[in-house]
């Protein structure tokens, strides 16, 4: 602790920080622009000037930049000193000389850091009457809007985009007051984290294009604390709604998980909630007899009562089986599981995925491993990634890893006694020095540029290399290592050295390759490292979907519960009826087998919120609430259980959609009284899930007798919103399930962390106000973070892993999955801008394999699979790093689903293929081409 | 006694003074242009809608009787997709007019908009939008703001230089 005197008031502040950090942490208002808690200080904007005094007797003092001055013990400063205040007012007046006077037509208006700081500095009247410099805007893609006139040249965007997120196509151009922040030419911002520019930019240069399309001001949005549903990273989000439309997603700060940043899939992938493909009414299949004696089926609207009766009958029938879903909440899965009983509840994931996730879950509970949060990941200093293309399977983790490799810079800065927040100095010092990061995968990924070494091979070879590393970590002279090639041997020993010398090594693996051996090898590395170092090893094991871990935990006691088991039940005739919960089975198993099985059933009931193939065969479709209209708990890959709350009431547009668990609950004659009751029942049913009862305050929680409001205190238009329908205002909908209300009454200022939806403080209307709710800037939230980690029981569950033998397959090719941040996720694809960003379906081949088949880049190939009828016509993308015999298939694009990977692909040239005409700008720089290639675009 | 007589006298005197009441509606009262009554949405001197859907009027409204939705034309000009005022709630305080950064929303002296059916007091954009400029004849927000719209590119607003050539290093 250091003693700091600000305006003759004494404070205790943390050591080693700068004055700005210290002042904000103790709750004082001090304007700033270029500083960011995640990006440190560069002193570019000159806005945080304060007066510093040499000692108690010094009365003159000197103006210093608070962000560039260490808060040394005994420092005496003044924020309110006249000279410092005048300095700040002068700076803001200069910054504003070119500002374009367009706040009314700016998406940032009302949550603008520049507006706040201008007010705070007291610059209220414009005196500059000269010409303003102007800039042309650029087209930056379907997600982000560019309005350069609003720029104040704080450099935050390029510091975030290039230095923090590793992007290569945004930069500062020009000189003096002409400085321009943009791309070398119009074009889509390549980085999948570009969306954070919207929140990083203190003014309205970068704004959310999808939000602008149905814009409402920040104060008019109804918001709730929520969790992103598009991968298993579990990022905290704040969805905002108005007029029954989900308008945008913003970051919700959680120190341990996403911090200040989200990925673009999470931020812009919300379109499915507003989609025309939403199911809003129960639909039943009816057969119509036509005059010419033919029959056809049609879907007719079914009343809520009828559909409930049918659901009740189905759930009571002993010949009914139910299939849960890794994208549905724990509560919904639990409700269905208890309705039909554990023996008739299936997990709804393919067997290959099922085994990997179960192994992973068992391993996470052993004492040798700690599931690393994003914050922990950033503090590690040597990383091994085995079989994960993180940018596309767990994007937020990839962003964290870019900070992890800066541990080396931190060490160097410590040696040179430079505080780490001195960003420019530390980067200058470290240059290209990075902590070791090793990537072992089947193909190149976006993190390769920060990796010390990469290795690409087939899944079998990857697994063998993994086991060899594990073996070397245990004892240096293994038999397995002898079978490696010299290149592999060198890689192996470098990794072993790096992992054993590191202060805090981290292993990242996961279920993405759908290959048990690869995962086992990674787990063996962790185990061996644990034995080698005699400490708990940090690991992050990635699973594919938002609640994959939760579903696995819920059904851990029952072993064989994958989809193929469910299909066996149906095929054998043991099951007559099927209830499917929020799951498109056609994405997961062989559609031909599935079709045949579903034909045998008497009744199929599907509960889901968006239309998908799995509904075509249903006899009854029941509309479910999406994450924006329902409450629930999900468990992230880290094992962190987090609660999400409905943003707006489900009956906003006369839809009869309801939480899936509520449908089941009503069919069970209200077995659980309310949401808390089902959460508690779920927690009691399973030791692993016990902590979820304490995730958030119960529904009867009140602050000063009031619920925590979802609307801001400035929410406008209440007496006009629905006046076109009826001039008499309707009562605000009640929320009996949670401690949040669909109301303006009350205050969220002192709300506990899990219930806090947005941050606002007087004078701080922008998202920067979050520091008013942190114990220390960049630290945990006051009132507690949301989420509890469910792993970490000290159960010593030692798993043994068998080394796979070197298999020789007769097939020419084997398929491996390629994932895409835009395109591989089922739900986000409903959002038009995400669909626009996703590449066309393709297949990736080694150049030699392609040559053998007489294929070149952009040619068409016909893809068949052994024992399958499906035929795909795909464009060929040549990937030189891909090993011969592997075919990369982009999962989720063009109907390519995970189950295809279980079959051997058969390839031939498609002579009828017509190349897609190239519309690409010829004047591209290298980064466009390399990224275009990695995203599988046709050149 | 004297008091009663004095009262009678005063009353009698008033018989000969001029009446303060007017024979409304036969005689219309004079209302100054800045009298606050029915709200209108005006157009700029070029005949385009002035409202840019900034939502400030809705935020300022103490009875929350204004609701609107922003939309945008192909050239980036903002305007309200729909704009609704519930006059049955409106207290004609004029704060919306004060908040409006574009002089779009204005209060007029027309107070005669009573209805028998309260539902008819809900005015939509078609009911609110007039074809004139209202009290402020010359103001055109987009001629001043640095946002490019159709017919006014970057550098053509008031006090603006031509856009910077970012490839140039000249001072």
Coordinates of N, CA and C in Angstrom, one line a residue, chain B:
Chain B
X1 N -74.1 47.8 7.6 CA -75.0 48.4 6.7 C -74.3 49.2 5.6
X2 N -73.3 50.0 6.0 CA -72.6 50.8 5.1 C -71.8 49.8 4.1
X3 N -71.3 48.7 4.7 CA -70.5 47.8 3.9 C -71.4 47.1 2.8
X4 N -72.6 46.8 3.2 CA -73.5 46.2 2.2 C -73.8 47.1 1.1
X5 N -74.0 48.4 1.4 CA -74.3 49.4 0.4 C -73.2 49.5 -0.5
X6 N -71.9 49.6 0.1 CA -70.8 49.7 -0.8 C -70.6 48.6 -1.7
X7 N -70.9 47.4 -1.2 CA -70.8 46.2 -2.1 C -71.8 46.3 -3.3
X8 N -73.0 46.7 -3.0 CA -74.0 46.8 -4.0 C -73.6 47.8 -5.1
X9 N -73.0 48.9 -4.6 CA -72.5 50.0 -5.5 C -71.4 49.4 -6.4
X10 N -70.5 48.7 -5.8 CA -69.4 48.1 -6.6 C -69.9 47.2 -7.7
X11 N -70.9 46.4 -7.3 CA -71.5 45.4 -8.3 C -72.1 46.2 -9.4
X12 N -72.9 47.2 -9.0 CA -73.6 48.0 -10.0 C -72.6 48.7 -11.0
X13 N -71.5 49.2 -10.4 CA -70.5 49.8 -11.3 C -70.0 48.9 -12.4
X14 N -69.8 47.6 -12.0 CA -69.3 46.6 -13.0 C -70.3 46.3 -14.1
X15 N -71.5 46.7 -14.0 CA -72.5 46.5 -15.0 C -72.0 47.3 -16.3
X16 N -71.3 48.4 -16.0 CA -70.9 49.3 -17.1 C -69.5 49.1 -17.6
X17 N -68.7 48.2 -17.0 CA -67.4 48.0 -17.5 C -67.4 46.9 -18.6
X18 N -66.2 46.9 -19.4 CA -66.1 46.0 -20.6 C -65.9 44.6 -20.1
X19 N -66.5 43.6 -20.7 CA -66.4 42.2 -20.2 C -65.0 41.7 -20.6
X20 N -64.4 40.9 -19.7 CA -63.1 40.2 -20.0 C -63.2 39.0 -20.8
X21 N -64.3 38.3 -20.7 CA -64.5 37.1 -21.4 C -64.8 37.4 -22.9
X22 N -64.4 36.4 -23.8 CA -64.7 36.6 -25.2 C -65.6 35.5 -25.6
X23 N -66.3 35.7 -26.7 CA -67.3 34.8 -27.2 C -66.6 33.7 -28.0
X24 N -65.7 32.9 -27.4 CA -65.1 31.8 -28.1 C -66.2 30.8 -28.4
X25 N -66.3 30.2 -29.5 CA -65.3 30.3 -30.7 C -65.7 31.3 -31.7
X26 N -66.8 32.1 -31.4 CA -67.1 33.2 -32.4 C -66.0 34.2 -32.5
X27 N -65.4 34.5 -31.3 CA -64.3 35.4 -31.2 C -63.1 34.6 -30.9
X28 N -62.1 34.6 -31.7 CA -60.9 33.8 -31.4 C -59.9 34.7 -30.6
X29 N -59.3 34.1 -29.6 CA -58.3 34.9 -28.8 C -57.0 35.0 -29.6
X30 N -56.2 36.1 -29.3 CA -54.9 36.2 -30.0 C -53.9 35.3 -29.2
X31 N -53.3 34.4 -29.8 CA -52.2 33.6 -29.2 C -50.9 33.9 -29.9
X32 N -49.9 34.3 -29.1 CA -48.6 34.7 -29.8 C -48.0 33.4 -30.4
X33 N -47.1 33.6 -31.3 CA -46.5 32.4 -32.0 C -45.8 31.4 -31.1
X34 N -45.3 32.0 -29.9 CA -44.6 31.1 -29.0 C -45.5 30.5 -28.0
X35 N -46.8 30.6 -28.2 CA -47.7 29.9 -27.3 C -47.5 28.4 -27.4
X36 N -47.6 27.7 -26.3 CA -47.3 26.3 -26.4 C -48.6 25.4 -26.4
X37 N -48.8 24.8 -27.5 CA -49.9 23.8 -27.6 C -49.5 22.7 -28.6
X38 N -50.4 22.3 -29.5 CA -50.2 21.1 -30.3 C -48.8 21.1 -30.9
X39 N -48.2 19.9 -30.8 CA -46.8 19.7 -31.3 C -46.8 19.3 -32.7
X40 N -45.9 19.8 -33.5 CA -45.7 19.4 -34.9 C -44.2 19.0 -35.2
X41 N -44.0 18.3 -36.2 CA -42.7 18.0 -36.7 C -42.5 18.8 -38.0
X42 N -41.5 19.6 -38.1 CA -41.3 20.5 -39.2 C -40.3 20.0 -40.2
X43 N -40.2 20.7 -41.3 CA -39.2 20.3 -42.4 C -38.2 21.4 -42.5
X44 N -37.0 21.1 -43.0 CA -36.0 22.1 -43.2 C -36.3 22.9 -44.5
X45 N -35.5 24.0 -44.7 CA -35.8 24.8 -45.8 C -35.8 24.1 -47.2
X46 N -35.2 22.9 -47.3 CA -35.2 22.2 -48.5 C -36.4 21.2 -48.6
X47 N -37.2 21.2 -47.6 CA -38.4 20.4 -47.7 C -38.2 19.0 -47.1
X48 N -37.0 18.7 -46.6 CA -36.8 17.4 -46.0 C -37.2 17.4 -44.5
X49 N -37.4 16.2 -44.0 CA -37.8 16.1 -42.6 C -36.6 16.6 -41.8
X50 N -36.9 17.4 -40.8 CA -35.9 17.9 -39.9 C -35.5 16.9 -38.8
X51 N -36.5 16.1 -38.4 CA -36.2 15.2 -37.3 C -35.2 14.1 -37.7
X52 N -34.2 14.0 -36.9 CA -33.1 13.0 -37.1 C -33.2 11.8 -36.2
X53 N -34.3 11.7 -35.5 CA -34.6 10.5 -34.6 C -33.5 10.4 -33.6
X54 N -33.1 11.5 -33.0 CA -32.0 11.5 -32.0 C -32.5 11.0 -30.6
X55 N -33.9 11.0 -30.4 CA -34.5 10.6 -29.2 C -34.4 11.5 -28.0
X56 N -33.9 12.8 -28.2 CA -33.7 13.7 -27.1 C -35.0 14.2 -26.6
X57 N -36.0 14.4 -27.5 CA -37.3 14.8 -27.1 C -38.0 13.8 -26.2
X58 N -37.8 12.5 -26.6 CA -38.4 11.5 -25.8 C -37.8 11.4 -24.4
X59 N -36.4 11.6 -24.4 CA -35.7 11.6 -23.1 C -36.1 12.7 -22.2
X60 N -36.4 13.9 -22.8 CA -36.7 15.1 -22.1 C -38.1 15.1 -21.6
X61 N -39.0 14.4 -22.2 CA -40.4 14.4 -21.9 C -40.7 14.0 -20.5
X62 N -41.3 14.8 -19.7 CA -41.5 14.4 -18.3 C -42.6 13.4 -18.1
X63 N -43.5 13.3 -19.1 CA -44.6 12.3 -19.0 C -44.4 11.2 -19.9
X64 N -43.2 11.1 -20.5 CA -42.8 10.0 -21.4 C -43.8 9.7 -22.5
X65 N -44.4 10.8 -23.1 CA -45.4 10.5 -24.1 C -44.9 10.5 -25.5
X66 N -43.6 10.5 -25.7 CA -43.0 10.5 -27.1 C -42.3 9.2 -27.3
X67 N -42.5 8.5 -28.3 CA -41.8 7.3 -28.7 C -41.5 7.3 -30.2
X68 N -40.3 6.8 -30.6 CA -40.0 6.8 -32.0 C -39.0 5.8 -32.3
X69 N -38.8 5.5 -33.5 CA -37.7 4.5 -34.0 C -36.9 5.1 -35.1
X70 N -35.6 5.1 -34.9 CA -34.7 5.6 -35.9 C -34.6 4.7 -37.1
X71 N -34.5 5.3 -38.3 CA -34.1 4.5 -39.5 C -33.2 5.4 -40.3
X72 N -32.7 5.0 -41.4 CA -31.7 5.7 -42.1 C -31.9 5.5 -43.6
X73 N -31.7 6.5 -44.4 CA -31.8 6.2 -45.9 C -30.5 5.8 -46.4
X74 N -30.4 5.5 -47.7 CA -29.2 4.9 -48.3 C -28.0 5.8 -48.2
X75 N -28.2 7.1 -48.1 CA -27.1 8.0 -48.0 C -26.7 8.4 -46.6
X76 N -27.3 7.7 -45.6 CA -26.9 8.0 -44.3 C -27.6 9.0 -43.5
X77 N -28.7 9.5 -44.1 CA -29.5 10.5 -43.4 C -30.4 9.8 -42.4
X78 N -30.4 10.3 -41.2 CA -31.3 9.7 -40.2 C -32.7 10.3 -40.2
X79 N -33.7 9.5 -40.0 CA -35.0 10.0 -39.8 C -35.9 9.0 -39.1
X80 N -37.0 9.4 -38.5 CA -37.8 8.5 -37.7 C -38.6 7.6 -38.6
X81 N -38.5 6.3 -38.4 CA -39.3 5.3 -39.1 C -40.8 5.5 -38.7
X82 N -41.0 5.7 -37.4 CA -42.3 6.1 -36.9 C -42.1 7.0 -35.7
X83 N -43.0 7.9 -35.5 CA -42.9 8.9 -34.4 C -44.3 9.0 -33.8
X84 N -44.4 8.8 -32.5 CA -45.7 8.8 -31.9 C -45.7 9.7 -30.7
X85 N -46.7 10.6 -30.6 CA -46.9 11.4 -29.4 C -48.3 11.0 -28.9
X86 N -48.4 10.7 -27.6 CA -49.7 10.4 -27.0 C -50.1 11.7 -26.3
X87 N -50.9 12.5 -27.1 CA -51.4 13.8 -26.6 C -52.3 13.7 -25.4
X88 N -52.8 12.6 -25.1 CA -53.6 12.5 -24.0 C -52.8 12.5 -22.7
X89 N -51.5 12.4 -22.9 CA -50.6 12.4 -21.7 C -49.8 13.8 -21.7
X90 N -49.7 14.4 -22.9 CA -48.8 15.5 -23.1 C -49.3 16.7 -22.2
X91 N -48.3 17.3 -21.5 CA -48.6 18.5 -20.6 C -48.2 19.8 -21.3
X92 N -47.9 19.8 -22.6 CA -47.5 20.9 -23.3 C -46.4 21.8 -22.6
X93 N -45.4 21.1 -22.0 CA -44.4 21.8 -21.2 C -43.4 22.4 -22.1
X94 N -43.2 21.9 -23.4 CA -42.3 22.5 -24.3 C -40.8 22.0 -24.1
X95 N -40.6 21.1 -23.2 CA -39.2 20.6 -23.0 C -38.7 19.9 -24.2
X96 N -39.6 19.2 -25.0 CA -39.2 18.5 -26.2 C -38.6 19.5 -27.2
X97 N -39.3 20.6 -27.3 CA -38.9 21.6 -28.3 C -37.5 22.2 -27.8
X98 N -37.4 22.4 -26.5 CA -36.1 22.9 -26.0 C -35.0 21.9 -26.2
X99 N -35.3 20.6 -26.1 CA -34.3 19.6 -26.2 C -33.9 19.3 -27.7
X100 N -34.8 19.7 -28.6 CA -34.5 19.3 -30.0 C -33.3 20.0 -30.6
X101 N -32.3 19.3 -31.1 CA -31.1 19.9 -31.6 C -31.3 20.4 -33.1
X102 N -32.4 20.0 -33.7 CA -32.6 20.4 -35.1 C -33.8 21.2 -35.4
X103 N -34.4 21.8 -34.4 CA -35.6 22.6 -34.5 C -36.7 21.8 -35.2
X104 N -36.7 20.5 -35.1 CA -37.7 19.7 -35.8 C -39.1 19.7 -35.0
X105 N -39.0 19.5 -33.8 CA -40.2 19.4 -33.0 C -40.5 20.8 -32.5
X106 N -41.7 21.3 -32.7 CA -42.1 22.6 -32.3 C -43.5 22.6 -31.8
X107 N -43.8 23.5 -30.8 CA -45.1 23.6 -30.3 C -45.8 24.8 -31.0
X108 N -47.0 24.6 -31.4 CA -47.8 25.6 -32.1 C -48.9 26.2 -31.2
X109 N -49.4 27.3 -31.6 CA -50.5 27.9 -30.7 C -51.8 27.2 -30.9
X110 N -51.9 26.2 -31.7 CA -53.2 25.5 -31.9 C -53.5 24.6 -30.8
X111 N -54.5 25.0 -30.0 CA -54.8 24.2 -28.8 C -56.1 23.4 -29.0
X112 N -56.7 23.6 -30.2 CA -58.0 22.9 -30.4 C -57.9 21.5 -30.9
X113 N -57.4 20.6 -30.1 CA -57.3 19.2 -30.6 C -57.9 18.2 -29.6
X114 N -59.1 18.7 -29.0 CA -59.8 17.8 -28.1 C -60.5 16.7 -28.9
X115 N -60.7 15.6 -28.2 CA -61.4 14.5 -28.9 C -62.4 13.9 -27.9
X116 N -63.4 13.2 -28.4 CA -64.3 12.5 -27.5 C -63.7 11.1 -27.2
X117 N -62.9 10.6 -28.1 CA -62.3 9.3 -27.9 C -60.9 9.5 -27.6
X118 N -60.4 9.0 -26.5 CA -59.0 9.3 -26.1 C -58.0 8.7 -27.0
X119 N -58.4 7.6 -27.6 CA -57.5 6.9 -28.6 C -57.1 7.8 -29.7
X120 N -58.0 8.7 -30.1 CA -57.7 9.6 -31.2 C -56.7 10.7 -30.8
X121 N -56.3 10.7 -29.5 CA -55.3 11.7 -29.1 C -53.9 11.1 -29.4
X122 N -53.8 9.9 -29.9 CA -52.5 9.4 -30.2 C -52.1 9.8 -31.7
X123 N -51.1 10.6 -31.8 CA -50.7 11.1 -33.1 C -49.5 10.3 -33.6
X124 N -49.6 9.9 -34.9 CA -48.4 9.3 -35.5 C -47.7 10.3 -36.4
X125 N -46.6 9.9 -37.0 CA -45.7 10.8 -37.7 C -46.5 11.5 -38.8
X126 N -47.4 10.8 -39.5 CA -48.2 11.4 -40.6 C -49.0 12.6 -40.1
X127 N -49.5 12.4 -38.8 CA -50.3 13.5 -38.2 C -49.5 14.6 -37.7
X128 N -48.3 14.4 -37.4 CA -47.4 15.4 -36.8 C -46.7 16.2 -37.8
X129 N -46.3 15.6 -38.9 CA -45.4 16.2 -39.9 C -46.1 17.3 -40.7
X130 N -45.6 18.5 -40.7 CA -46.2 19.6 -41.5 C -45.2 19.8 -42.7
X131 N -45.7 20.6 -43.6 CA -44.8 20.8 -44.8 C -43.9 22.0 -44.7
X132 N -44.1 22.8 -43.6 CA -43.3 24.1 -43.5 C -42.1 24.0 -42.5
X133 N -41.5 25.1 -42.3 CA -40.3 25.1 -41.4 C -40.7 25.6 -40.0
X134 N -42.0 25.9 -39.8 CA -42.4 26.4 -38.4 C -41.8 27.7 -38.1
X135 N -41.4 27.8 -36.8 CA -40.9 29.2 -36.3 C -39.5 29.5 -36.8
X136 N -38.7 28.5 -37.2 CA -37.3 28.7 -37.5 C -37.1 28.4 -39.0
X137 N -36.9 29.5 -39.8 CA -37.1 29.3 -41.2 C -35.8 28.8 -41.9
X138 N -34.6 29.2 -41.3 CA -33.4 28.9 -42.1 C -32.6 27.7 -41.6
X139 N -32.9 27.2 -40.5 CA -32.0 26.2 -39.9 C -32.1 24.9 -40.6
X140 N -30.9 24.4 -41.0 CA -30.8 23.0 -41.6 C -29.7 22.3 -40.9
X141 N -30.0 21.4 -40.1 CA -29.0 20.7 -39.3 C -27.8 20.1 -40.1
X142 N -28.2 19.5 -41.2 CA -27.2 18.8 -42.0 C -26.2 19.7 -42.7
X143 N -26.6 21.0 -42.8 CA -25.6 21.9 -43.4 C -24.5 22.3 -42.5
X144 N -24.8 22.0 -41.2 CA -23.8 22.3 -40.2 C -23.0 21.1 -39.7
X145 N -23.8 20.0 -39.5 CA -23.2 18.8 -39.0 C -22.2 18.1 -40.0
X146 N -21.1 17.5 -39.5 CA -20.1 17.0 -40.4 C -20.4 15.6 -40.9
X147 N -21.7 15.2 -40.9 CA -22.0 13.8 -41.4 C -22.5 14.0 -42.9
X148 N -21.9 13.2 -43.7 CA -22.2 13.3 -45.2 C -23.6 12.6 -45.4
X149 N -24.4 13.3 -46.2 CA -25.7 12.8 -46.6 C -25.8 13.0 -48.1
X150 N -26.9 12.6 -48.7 CA -27.1 12.8 -50.1 C -27.1 14.3 -50.4
X151 N -26.3 14.7 -51.4 CA -26.3 16.1 -51.8 C -25.4 16.9 -50.9
X152 N -24.8 16.4 -49.9 CA -23.8 17.1 -49.1 C -22.7 16.2 -48.6
X153 N -21.6 16.3 -49.3 CA -20.5 15.3 -49.0 C -19.7 15.9 -47.9
X154 N -18.7 15.1 -47.5 CA -17.7 15.5 -46.5 C -17.0 16.8 -47.0
X155 N -16.8 17.8 -46.2 CA -16.2 19.0 -46.5 C -17.1 20.0 -47.1
X156 N -18.4 19.7 -47.2 CA -19.3 20.7 -47.7 C -20.2 21.3 -46.7
X157 N -20.0 20.9 -45.4 CA -20.8 21.5 -44.3 C -20.2 22.9 -44.0
X158 N -20.8 23.6 -43.1 CA -20.4 25.0 -42.8 C -19.0 24.9 -42.1
X159 N -18.1 25.7 -42.5 CA -16.7 25.8 -41.9 C -16.0 24.5 -42.0
X160 N -16.1 23.8 -43.1 CA -15.4 22.6 -43.3 C -14.3 22.7 -44.4
X161 N -13.2 22.1 -44.2 CA -12.1 22.0 -45.2 C -12.5 20.8 -46.1
X162 N -11.8 20.7 -47.2 CA -12.0 19.5 -48.0 C -11.4 18.3 -47.3
X163 N -11.9 17.1 -47.5 CA -11.4 15.9 -46.8 C -9.9 15.8 -47.1
X164 N -9.2 15.2 -46.1 CA -7.8 15.0 -46.1 C -7.4 13.9 -47.1
X165 N -6.3 14.1 -47.8 CA -5.8 13.0 -48.6 C -4.8 12.3 -47.7
X166 N -5.2 11.1 -47.3 CA -4.4 10.4 -46.2 C -3.1 9.8 -46.8
X167 N -3.0 9.8 -48.1 CA -1.7 9.3 -48.6 C -0.7 10.4 -48.7
X168 N -1.1 11.6 -48.5 CA -0.1 12.7 -48.6 C 0.6 13.0 -47.3
X169 N 1.9 13.4 -47.4 CA 2.6 13.7 -46.2 C 2.9 15.2 -46.1
X170 N 2.3 16.0 -47.0 CA 2.6 17.4 -47.1 C 1.9 18.0 -45.8
X171 N 2.5 19.1 -45.3 CA 2.0 19.7 -44.2 C 0.6 20.4 -44.4

